């Protein structure tokens, strides 16, 4: 099947705004119906062609109108009566591009204003040449309205019949959702269609009116479930017949009727629908389009992300993504979520998954926080179903349904899906039963939103409760393993859905722990921050009890760590699964091909993954493992991943970029864009991939743009692909509007808000005043000079033990709290502090004796020090810095530096060691660092010092060097970089 998608149609102002279908091929109908779908978050309309084809799936949806078509079905978003179809007959021949001859064909989606235009030149079997131009859009101004326009002309005289109406003979793949159809045609041109869903009793009203550029009146025609207006007209060469059709959709689920009684609703819907139609119909197609286009224009002005690069596809794909992101959500209605296929197809039945929180919400959280809040309010309103699900399964708290529909439906995942190729039965679908991570995903998203927006009101009303209730669920969900003496999470499905009934899925366990950790923090802080909210939640969750329980369970929760091979096991089972050759599947370019060879049970035994799982964990929690481990895991799991879920590639793109695999990142990004836009003409038939579309923004902005919400703050650490010169994206951070422009060298951040914004750019703290902008370049360093104690290793405890021995001998009380006061203090002064509790006066020579004794004791203890005293993270980071060609030195005032390095096995690791034995001034004098720089033959400005003490930071600064702070020193105003993890150095060094 050939790829008929052309992205180069747009020129001038429309460059990279137009997507064109260049040729008619009925096998591609589904593709274009979905990717060219139109809507506004309330209505979603597939772009089915006006003339009808067997292959078509003609869908119109109104968000939230869920119905269950039968006892064995789950609730789904019903397909509404259709207004888009038009039958056109020329001299008795039905316009159908599978007959006659197609002389010209082009359908264009204009992403700028949401309109599609199709031009067809068709030679009818009678040889008349027919030119038809069809235009269509769904209004962004009035969410109830949609409009169509037909311009029809022939090259000679012809007898035409044009028929269009409202068709209720629609189903969802055969499932009938509507009954009690009521139809009426008023004043010859206005059609009214009322229908009621079979189970949920939702009323849907569709009103349409038509105007034609001819005098003739249409004939009203009623079929069994349809009604039409039929015009029969004679046309001459040169005449263009124009038909406009305006339609309005309403339902009893509309927000406006939320508090209304059901009785009387049909009259209300009829009246409102009629009034709405009258107003919009009077305006006509062009004015309606202009109004809607104006709203689109405003949207693009505020939200557009732009790319300057050498592949236009990247910009177009991003616009495609933003177009769909803008129409997939009803931004003011917290009773509805975002469906996995948005409102563009029947796939996944209009249900919401973790797709929203983990793949789509970041976009809204960081660009349209109000919409993010609505979506998270939806999750609050889902709590009813979540509690129901937990209780039904014998657990406490709130366990979110894997698939959600209407707010109080609870779990709506179907129990069967697809074919079991081995047994020939329908394949069981276990996700609704055992894919549990979504509860933690929701809590994670709530916290991310809170960090980015600072929306305290949301937290007080909803957010805290979601986190506490889900944490309560996890605390009851854990299972005690007596043998291993730890808590576990058994029998789940992790993000990788090719593995059912797995134990201790790393993603699930870590996310559960995170969720419980958030709850612990809330219980700790809330009583001090807001007594009223705290009391209310305390009453519900019994803070003391819950805190105790969370603490106890978290301390013993099994969290998988890297094995000897450096790999974090995805599950208890994964590492011992059978490897098979995945090359044929990977090379096929097709998704889900493996299902033709194995059923789910068999797939569970194979080392093959559907999508990012442990890799996903490294995306959401980047600080769990060292860079080396994360990179190793990425390579290991990617090799086994078929990317059979559209949620996979975008995450791989972000992480490949983080891990320095830039070419792969760009490849993955373009492949993610191609899920809906690529040459596979079958990939989107069931609807576009909402999560993957959120993922396009993710891989551009969070991947190449390097944007993260991390450690509670905003970080930007970009790395553009070779093909891009510039990336520009708007952001909203804590209510302040920012514009970020990334080029090959640096980043400009403009603060268009009214308050200053603090953030980290390239690892460096910066602050942008309102109305101002800052430009920052990534600094390059030649060398890193480390303080030793407190940075590379921690000898605190050895000092403590040595002092303790002295104190015990003298009968002085000494503990860790007193020891804390000795940090950064000279040996002599330390002893004076200890002697504060000594009730005698000590002679100077005795003091000297004890000081020597302490030092001897300390040195002796150091002899027990080995490489294992160094954290894995420190080791990995040092190795990685070396790999990247950095010169490394020690700058320590300790006279024991040489001994410590020897003990650690690092005596030959550093290029230079400048220590207390060679200096005459100690820190804050810069001598020790200057000596190190001289030994390395580096200029001061090319050196980065890493320190844990204020005096050290002062020494670096006065020596003209940049400095990164670790430990308590991060509080210092002198620090250029605040390293909350040692491995962050790698981000600074790049
Ligand atoms: C994926 C899930 C996803 C769902 C809906 C599945 O194929 O494995 O992770 O939530 O599709 O998009």
Short mmCIF file of N, CA, C and O in Angstrom, two decimals, residues 524-579:
data_model
loop_
_atom_site.label_atom_id
_atom_site.label_comp_id
_atom_site.label_asym_id
_atom_site.label_seq_id
_atom_site.Cartn_x
_atom_site.Cartn_y
_atom_site.Cartn_z
N UNK A 524 3.35 14.33 57.56
CA UNK A 524 4.34 15.04 58.38
C UNK A 524 4.11 16.55 58.34
O UNK A 524 4.08 17.22 59.37
N UNK A 525 3.92 17.05 57.12
CA UNK A 525 3.92 18.51 56.96
C UNK A 525 2.56 19.18 57.12
O UNK A 525 2.47 20.31 57.59
N UNK A 526 1.52 18.47 56.73
CA UNK A 526 0.20 19.13 56.66
C UNK A 526 -0.30 19.73 57.97
O UNK A 526 -0.80 20.86 57.98
N UNK A 527 -0.17 19.02 59.09
CA UNK A 527 -0.68 19.60 60.34
C UNK A 527 -0.05 20.97 60.63
O UNK A 527 -0.71 21.85 61.18
N UNK A 528 1.20 21.15 60.20
CA UNK A 528 1.84 22.45 60.46
C UNK A 528 1.41 23.48 59.43
O UNK A 528 1.40 24.67 59.69
N UNK A 529 1.06 23.00 58.23
CA UNK A 529 0.78 23.96 57.16
C UNK A 529 -0.67 24.40 57.08
O UNK A 529 -0.97 25.54 56.76
N UNK A 530 -1.57 23.47 57.30
CA UNK A 530 -2.99 23.83 57.19
C UNK A 530 -3.80 22.92 58.11
O UNK A 530 -4.15 21.80 57.77
N UNK A 531 -4.10 23.46 59.26
CA UNK A 531 -4.72 22.64 60.28
C UNK A 531 -6.11 22.14 59.86
O UNK A 531 -6.46 20.98 60.09
N UNK A 532 -6.82 23.03 59.19
CA UNK A 532 -8.19 22.67 58.82
C UNK A 532 -8.20 21.46 57.86
O UNK A 532 -8.91 20.48 58.08
N UNK A 533 -7.38 21.59 56.81
CA UNK A 533 -7.32 20.49 55.83
C UNK A 533 -6.76 19.25 56.51
O UNK A 533 -7.26 18.12 56.31
N UNK A 534 -5.77 19.45 57.33
CA UNK A 534 -5.14 18.35 58.02
C UNK A 534 -6.14 17.61 58.91
O UNK A 534 -6.24 16.38 58.89
N UNK A 535 -6.94 18.36 59.65
CA UNK A 535 -7.93 17.72 60.53
C UNK A 535 -8.95 16.91 59.73
O UNK A 535 -9.31 15.80 60.10
N UNK A 536 -9.37 17.51 58.63
CA UNK A 536 -10.37 16.81 57.79
C UNK A 536 -9.80 15.48 57.29
O UNK A 536 -10.44 14.43 57.37
N UNK A 537 -8.55 15.54 56.83
CA UNK A 537 -7.97 14.31 56.27
C UNK A 537 -7.55 13.33 57.37
O UNK A 537 -7.60 12.11 57.18
N UNK A 538 -7.18 13.89 58.49
CA UNK A 538 -6.80 13.04 59.63
C UNK A 538 -7.99 12.19 60.06
O UNK A 538 -7.87 10.99 60.35
N UNK A 539 -9.14 12.84 60.05
CA UNK A 539 -10.35 12.12 60.45
C UNK A 539 -10.62 10.93 59.52
O UNK A 539 -11.01 9.86 59.94
N UNK A 540 -10.33 11.15 58.25
CA UNK A 540 -10.59 10.12 57.26
C UNK A 540 -9.50 9.04 57.25
O UNK A 540 -9.78 7.86 57.09
N UNK A 541 -8.25 9.48 57.41
CA UNK A 541 -7.14 8.53 57.22
C UNK A 541 -6.38 8.16 58.49
O UNK A 541 -5.47 7.36 58.43
N UNK A 542 -6.75 8.74 59.62
CA UNK A 542 -6.09 8.46 60.90
C UNK A 542 -4.57 8.55 60.74
O UNK A 542 -3.86 7.55 60.67
N UNK A 543 -4.12 9.77 60.69
CA UNK A 543 -2.73 10.07 60.36
C UNK A 543 -1.70 9.25 61.14
O UNK A 543 -0.78 8.70 60.55
N UNK A 544 -1.87 9.19 62.46
CA UNK A 544 -0.83 8.53 63.26
C UNK A 544 -0.65 7.07 62.83
O UNK A 544 0.46 6.59 62.61
N UNK A 545 -1.80 6.45 62.70
CA UNK A 545 -1.80 5.03 62.34
C UNK A 545 -1.21 4.82 60.93
O UNK A 545 -0.36 3.97 60.72
N UNK A 546 -1.68 5.66 60.00
CA UNK A 546 -1.24 5.50 58.61
C UNK A 546 0.26 5.79 58.49
O UNK A 546 0.99 5.07 57.80
N UNK A 547 0.69 6.81 59.21
CA UNK A 547 2.10 7.19 59.14
C UNK A 547 2.99 6.02 59.61
O UNK A 547 3.97 5.65 58.98
N UNK A 548 2.57 5.48 60.72
CA UNK A 548 3.30 4.36 61.31
C UNK A 548 3.38 3.19 60.33
O UNK A 548 4.42 2.59 60.10
N UNK A 549 2.24 2.93 59.73
CA UNK A 549 2.13 1.81 58.82
C UNK A 549 2.98 2.02 57.56
O UNK A 549 3.70 1.13 57.11
N UNK A 550 2.90 3.25 57.04
CA UNK A 550 3.68 3.54 55.82
C UNK A 550 5.17 3.42 56.11
O UNK A 550 5.93 2.87 55.32
N UNK A 551 5.54 3.94 57.25
CA UNK A 551 6.95 3.94 57.62
C UNK A 551 7.46 2.50 57.72
O UNK A 551 8.49 2.15 57.15
N UNK A 552 6.68 1.74 58.42
CA UNK A 552 7.09 0.36 58.67
C UNK A 552 7.14 -0.44 57.36
O UNK A 552 8.11 -1.14 57.08
N UNK A 553 6.14 -0.24 56.52
CA UNK A 553 6.08 -1.03 55.29
C UNK A 553 7.10 -0.57 54.27
O UNK A 553 7.71 -1.37 53.56
N UNK A 554 7.27 0.73 54.18
CA UNK A 554 8.25 1.22 53.20
C UNK A 554 9.66 0.75 53.55
O UNK A 554 10.46 0.43 52.68
N UNK A 555 9.93 0.74 54.84
CA UNK A 555 11.28 0.35 55.26
C UNK A 555 11.58 -1.08 54.83
O UNK A 555 12.74 -1.44 54.61
N UNK A 556 10.53 -1.86 54.67
CA UNK A 556 10.77 -3.27 54.34
C UNK A 556 10.28 -3.65 52.94
O UNK A 556 10.20 -4.83 52.62
N UNK A 557 9.96 -2.65 52.15
CA UNK A 557 9.48 -2.98 50.80
C UNK A 557 10.66 -3.35 49.91
O UNK A 557 11.67 -2.64 49.87
N UNK A 558 10.51 -4.43 49.20
CA UNK A 558 11.59 -4.86 48.30
C UNK A 558 11.63 -3.96 47.07
O UNK A 558 10.65 -3.85 46.32
N UNK A 559 12.77 -3.32 46.87
CA UNK A 559 12.95 -2.47 45.69
C UNK A 559 14.13 -3.03 44.90
O UNK A 559 15.27 -3.01 45.37
N UNK A 560 13.87 -3.56 43.71
CA UNK A 560 14.93 -4.21 42.95
C UNK A 560 16.11 -3.28 42.66
O UNK A 560 15.92 -2.10 42.36
N UNK A 561 17.30 -3.82 42.79
CA UNK A 561 18.52 -3.04 42.50
C UNK A 561 19.30 -3.76 41.39
O UNK A 561 19.01 -4.92 41.10
N UNK A 562 20.27 -3.08 40.80
CA UNK A 562 21.00 -3.74 39.71
C UNK A 562 21.68 -5.02 40.18
O UNK A 562 22.24 -5.07 41.29
N UNK A 563 21.61 -6.04 39.37
CA UNK A 563 22.30 -7.29 39.68
C UNK A 563 23.76 -7.17 39.32
O UNK A 563 24.24 -6.08 38.95
N UNK A 564 24.46 -8.29 39.36
CA UNK A 564 25.90 -8.25 39.07
C UNK A 564 26.20 -7.75 37.67
O UNK A 564 27.22 -7.13 37.41
N UNK A 565 25.24 -8.01 36.77
CA UNK A 565 25.43 -7.56 35.39
C UNK A 565 25.04 -6.09 35.22
O UNK A 565 25.01 -5.57 34.11
N UNK A 566 24.67 -5.44 36.32
CA UNK A 566 24.31 -4.01 36.24
C UNK A 566 22.88 -3.76 35.81
O UNK A 566 22.47 -2.62 35.64
N UNK A 567 22.11 -4.84 35.64
CA UNK A 567 20.74 -4.68 35.15
C UNK A 567 19.74 -4.75 36.31
O UNK A 567 19.80 -5.65 37.13
N UNK A 568 18.82 -3.79 36.32
CA UNK A 568 17.73 -3.83 37.31
C UNK A 568 16.69 -4.79 36.76
O UNK A 568 16.15 -4.56 35.68
N UNK A 569 16.43 -5.89 37.47
CA UNK A 569 15.47 -6.84 36.90
C UNK A 569 14.06 -6.26 36.82
O UNK A 569 13.55 -5.74 37.79
N UNK A 570 13.49 -6.34 35.64
CA UNK A 570 12.14 -5.79 35.43
C UNK A 570 11.12 -6.46 36.34
O UNK A 570 10.21 -5.82 36.85
N UNK A 571 11.32 -7.76 36.55
CA UNK A 571 10.46 -8.51 37.47
C UNK A 571 11.32 -9.61 38.08
O UNK A 571 12.45 -9.84 37.64
N UNK A 572 10.75 -10.34 39.05
CA UNK A 572 11.49 -11.47 39.61
C UNK A 572 11.80 -12.51 38.54
O UNK A 572 12.79 -13.22 38.61
N UNK A 573 10.90 -12.60 37.57
CA UNK A 573 11.01 -13.67 36.57
C UNK A 573 11.87 -13.29 35.36
O UNK A 573 12.44 -14.15 34.70
N UNK A 574 11.92 -12.01 35.04
CA UNK A 574 12.39 -11.57 33.72
C UNK A 574 13.74 -12.14 33.31
O UNK A 574 13.93 -12.60 32.18
N UNK A 575 14.71 -12.11 34.25
CA UNK A 575 16.08 -12.44 33.86
C UNK A 575 16.24 -13.92 33.51
O UNK A 575 17.23 -14.30 32.88
N UNK A 576 15.31 -14.74 33.91
CA UNK A 576 15.48 -16.16 33.55
C UNK A 576 14.54 -16.58 32.42
O UNK A 576 14.34 -17.77 32.20
N UNK A 577 13.98 -15.63 31.71
CA UNK A 577 13.09 -16.00 30.60
C UNK A 577 13.90 -16.42 29.38
O UNK A 577 15.08 -16.10 29.25
N UNK A 578 13.21 -17.10 28.50
CA UNK A 578 13.89 -17.61 27.29
C UNK A 578 14.07 -16.49 26.25
O UNK A 578 13.12 -15.73 25.98
N UNK A 579 15.27 -16.42 25.70
CA UNK A 579 15.52 -15.41 24.66
C UNK A 579 15.13 -15.98 23.31
O UNK A 579 15.42 -17.14 23.02
#
